[in-house]
Coordinates of C-alpha atoms in Angstrom, one line a residue:
X1 CA -1.0 -1.7 -31.4
X2 CA -1.6 1.9 -29.9
X3 CA -1.7 1.5 -26.0
X4 CA -5.5 3.1 -25.9
X5 CA -5.1 -1.0 -28.0
X6 CA -3.6 -2.1 -25.1
X7 CA -5.0 -0.9 -22.7
X8 CA -9.0 -2.5 -23.9
X9 CA -7.5 -5.7 -24.8
X10 CA -6.8 -6.9 -21.1
X11 CA -10.1 -5.3 -20.1
X12 CA -11.6 -6.8 -22.5
X13 CA -9.7 -10.4 -21.3
X14 CA -11.0 -10.1 -17.7
X15 CA -14.5 -8.9 -18.7
X16 CA -14.7 -12.4 -20.6
X17 CA -14.1 -14.5 -17.1
X18 CA -16.6 -12.5 -16.0
X19 CA -17.4 -12.8 -11.9
X20 CA -14.1 -15.0 -12.3
X21 CA -12.9 -11.1 -13.4
X22 CA -12.5 -10.0 -10.0
X23 CA -10.1 -12.9 -7.8
X24 CA -9.0 -13.4 -11.1
X25 CA -7.0 -9.5 -10.2
X26 CA -7.1 -9.7 -7.2
X27 CA -4.9 -13.1 -7.1
X28 CA -2.7 -11.5 -9.7
X29 CA -1.8 -8.3 -7.3
X30 CA -2.0 -10.8 -4.4
X31 CA 1.1 -12.2 -6.1
X32 CA 2.8 -9.4 -7.2
X33 CA 2.8 -7.6 -3.4
X34 CA 3.9 -10.8 -1.8
X35 CA 6.5 -11.8 -4.3
X36 CA 8.3 -8.9 -5.6
X37 CA 8.7 -8.8 -9.5
X38 CA 6.6 -6.1 -10.3
X39 CA 5.8 -2.7 -9.5
X40 CA 2.0 -3.1 -8.8
X41 CA 1.4 0.6 -9.2
X42 CA 0.4 -0.5 -13.1
X43 CA -1.6 -2.4 -12.8
X44 CA -3.0 -0.7 -9.7
X45 CA -3.7 2.2 -13.1
X46 CA -5.3 -1.1 -14.9
X47 CA -8.5 -1.6 -12.0
X48 CA -9.0 1.9 -12.7
X49 CA -10.0 0.5 -16.6
X50 CA -11.0 -2.8 -16.1
X51 CA -13.8 -1.9 -12.8
X52 CA -14.6 1.7 -12.5
X53 CA -13.0 3.6 -9.9
X54 CA -15.2 3.2 -7.0
X55 CA -14.9 -1.3 -7.7
X56 CA -11.8 -0.2 -9.0
X57 CA -10.5 1.1 -4.9
X58 CA -12.1 -1.4 -3.3
X59 CA -10.1 -4.6 -4.7
X60 CA -7.2 -2.5 -4.9
X61 CA -7.2 -2.2 -1.7
X62 CA -8.5 -5.2 -0.4
X63 CA -5.8 -7.0 -2.4
X64 CA -3.5 -5.5 -1.7
X65 CA -3.8 -5.8 2.4
X66 CA -3.9 -8.4 2.9
X67 CA -1.1 -9.6 0.4
X68 CA 0.1 -7.3 3.3
X69 CA -0.7 -8.5 6.1
X70 CA 0.5 -12.4 4.1
X71 CA 3.6 -11.1 3.7
X72 CA 3.7 -10.0 7.2
X73 CA 3.0 -13.2 8.5
X74 CA 5.2 -16.0 6.1
X75 CA 7.5 -12.8 7.2
X76 CA 6.6 -13.8 11.3
X77 CA 7.3 -17.9 11.0
X78 CA 10.1 -17.4 9.3
X79 CA 11.7 -14.9 11.4
X80 CA 10.2 -16.9 14.4
X81 CA 12.1 -20.8 13.3
X82 CA 15.6 -18.6 11.9
X83 CA 16.3 -17.0 15.2
X84 CA 15.8 -13.8 14.2
X85 CA 14.6 -10.2 15.6
X86 CA 14.9 -7.1 15.1
X87 CA 17.6 -6.0 17.5
X88 CA 20.0 -7.9 15.5
X89 CA 18.7 -5.4 12.4
X90 CA 18.6 -2.2 14.2
X91 CA 18.4 -2.2 18.2
X92 CA 16.6 1.5 18.1
X93 CA 14.3 0.3 16.2
X94 CA 14.0 -2.5 17.9
X95 CA 13.5 -0.3 20.9
X96 CA 11.3 2.3 20.1
X97 CA 9.2 -1.1 18.9
X98 CA 8.9 -2.5 22.1
X99 CA 8.5 1.2 23.3
X100 CA 4.8 0.8 20.7
X101 CA 4.0 -1.9 21.7
X102 CA 3.7 -0.6 25.8
X103 CA 1.0 1.3 24.2
X104 CA -2.8 1.1 23.1
X105 CA -3.3 -1.0 20.6
X106 CA -4.8 2.3 18.8
X107 CA -0.7 3.9 18.3
X108 CA 0.1 1.1 17.0
X109 CA -2.5 1.3 14.1
X110 CA -2.3 5.1 14.5
X111 CA 0.8 4.8 13.2
X112 CA 1.4 1.8 10.8
X113 CA -1.4 4.1 9.0
X114 CA 1.0 7.3 9.0
X115 CA 3.2 4.9 7.4
X116 CA 2.1 3.6 4.8
X117 CA 0.4 7.8 4.0
X118 CA 3.7 8.6 3.8
X119 CA 6.4 7.1 1.6
X120 CA 9.4 6.7 3.8
X121 CA 9.6 2.8 3.2
X122 CA 8.8 0.7 -0.1
X123 CA 5.8 0.0 0.4
X124 CA 7.1 -4.4 -0.1
X125 CA 9.8 -4.1 2.0
X126 CA 8.0 -2.5 4.9
X127 CA 5.6 -5.6 4.4
X128 CA 8.6 -8.4 5.2
X129 CA 9.5 -5.9 7.8
X130 CA 6.4 -5.3 9.5
X131 CA 7.0 -9.1 10.3
X132 CA 9.3 -8.9 13.1
X133 CA 8.1 -5.9 15.0
X134 CA 5.9 -6.5 17.6
X135 CA 2.4 -5.5 15.4
X136 CA -0.2 -7.6 15.4
X137 CA -1.3 -8.6 11.9
X138 CA -5.2 -8.2 11.4
X139 CA -4.0 -4.3 13.4
X140 CA -0.9 -4.4 10.1
X141 CA -4.1 -5.1 8.1
X142 CA -6.2 -2.1 8.7
X143 CA -3.3 -0.3 9.2
X144 CA -2.0 -0.7 5.5
X145 CA -6.0 -0.4 4.1
X146 CA -6.5 2.9 5.7
X147 CA -3.3 4.0 5.2
X148 CA -3.6 3.4 1.8
X149 CA -6.9 4.5 0.7
X150 CA -5.8 7.5 0.0
X151 CA -3.5 7.5 -2.4
X152 CA -5.5 3.8 -4.3
X153 CA -8.5 5.6 -4.8
X154 CA -6.3 9.0 -6.2
X155 CA -4.6 6.3 -8.9
X156 CA -7.7 4.1 -9.4
X157 CA -9.8 7.0 -10.3
X158 CA -6.8 8.2 -12.9
X159 CA -7.2 5.3 -14.5
X160 CA -11.4 4.6 -14.9
X161 CA -11.1 8.6 -16.3
X162 CA -7.4 7.7 -18.6
X163 CA -10.1 5.2 -20.7
X164 CA -12.7 7.8 -21.2
X165 CA -10.2 9.9 -22.4
X166 CA -8.5 7.1 -25.3
X167 CA -12.4 5.7 -25.7
X168 CA -13.0 10.0 -26.9
X169 CA -15.7 9.8 -24.4
X170 CA -13.5 12.6 -22.2
X171 CA -12.7 15.3 -24.4
X172 CA -10.3 17.9 -21.5
X173 CA -8.0 20.7 -23.2
X174 CA -4.3 20.0 -22.5
X175 CA -4.2 22.5 -19.9
X176 CA -6.6 20.8 -18.1
X177 CA -5.5 17.7 -18.4
X178 CA -2.0 18.4 -17.0
X179 CA -4.4 20.8 -14.2
X180 CA -5.3 17.7 -13.2
X181 CA -1.7 15.8 -13.5
X182 CA -0.2 18.0 -11.2
X183 CA -3.2 18.5 -9.0
X184 CA -2.2 14.8 -8.1
X185 CA 0.6 14.6 -7.9
X186 CA 0.9 18.2 -6.0
X187 CA -2.3 15.5 -3.2
X188 CA -0.3 12.4 -3.2
X189 CA 3.3 14.7 -2.0
X190 CA 1.2 16.9 0.1
X191 CA -0.4 13.6 1.9
X192 CA 2.8 11.7 2.2
X193 CA 4.6 15.5 3.6
X194 CA 1.9 15.4 6.1
X195 CA 2.2 12.0 7.9
X196 CA 6.1 11.8 7.5
X197 CA 6.2 15.3 9.2
X198 CA 2.8 13.6 11.9
X199 CA 5.5 10.7 12.6
X200 CA 8.0 12.7 13.4
X201 CA 6.0 14.4 16.0
X202 CA 5.5 11.2 18.2
X203 CA 9.0 11.6 19.7
X204 CA 8.9 7.6 19.7
X205 CA 12.5 7.2 19.8
X206 CA 12.6 9.4 23.5
X207 CA 10.3 6.9 23.9
X208 CA 12.9 4.4 22.9
X209 CA 16.1 5.7 25.5
X210 CA 13.0 5.3 28.5
X211 CA 13.2 1.1 27.3
X212 CA 15.6 -1.5 27.3
X213 CA 15.9 -3.8 25.0

């Protein structure tokens, strides 16, 4: 069985669910994200092959963002029950968090958005780490939604175009296809680099020095 045939089998399986395909796929993405069994990247790309670029991005973005919020909520409740705090994990990080908490809510939103744009922390790990910070769950959800949307749109769109190519609907010269892959990777790296530089320029550690944990 070729990869193209495997993609068709998976797509056909979800298509047989009719209106239930969307909630079923969303539920699967929630499970993969909340229970870190494997990377969700393959299923992000597959969303494009099954639902197309626009609908696929919508499903992936909402699913992963809500799963992130659920993970943060679970982490926060467990930490509260066990008396665990960010200060016990890293005092400097706790000082930074306390400094951020004193700023307007949109500062936290900007920080979450930039962290999601930047590959500084693994997605699932950062979801649970957010639970021991002062960042509100609604803010974390919105920041995750905004911050992951660009790269998710790229991955989902790549899946949609890839399926058409496998079906023979898109015939591109190998050189053009290679340039497309390089451009996609460069775009993702550029987004992450700009976000990392912006975070570095926020002087969060300087703010933390003014706060006593």
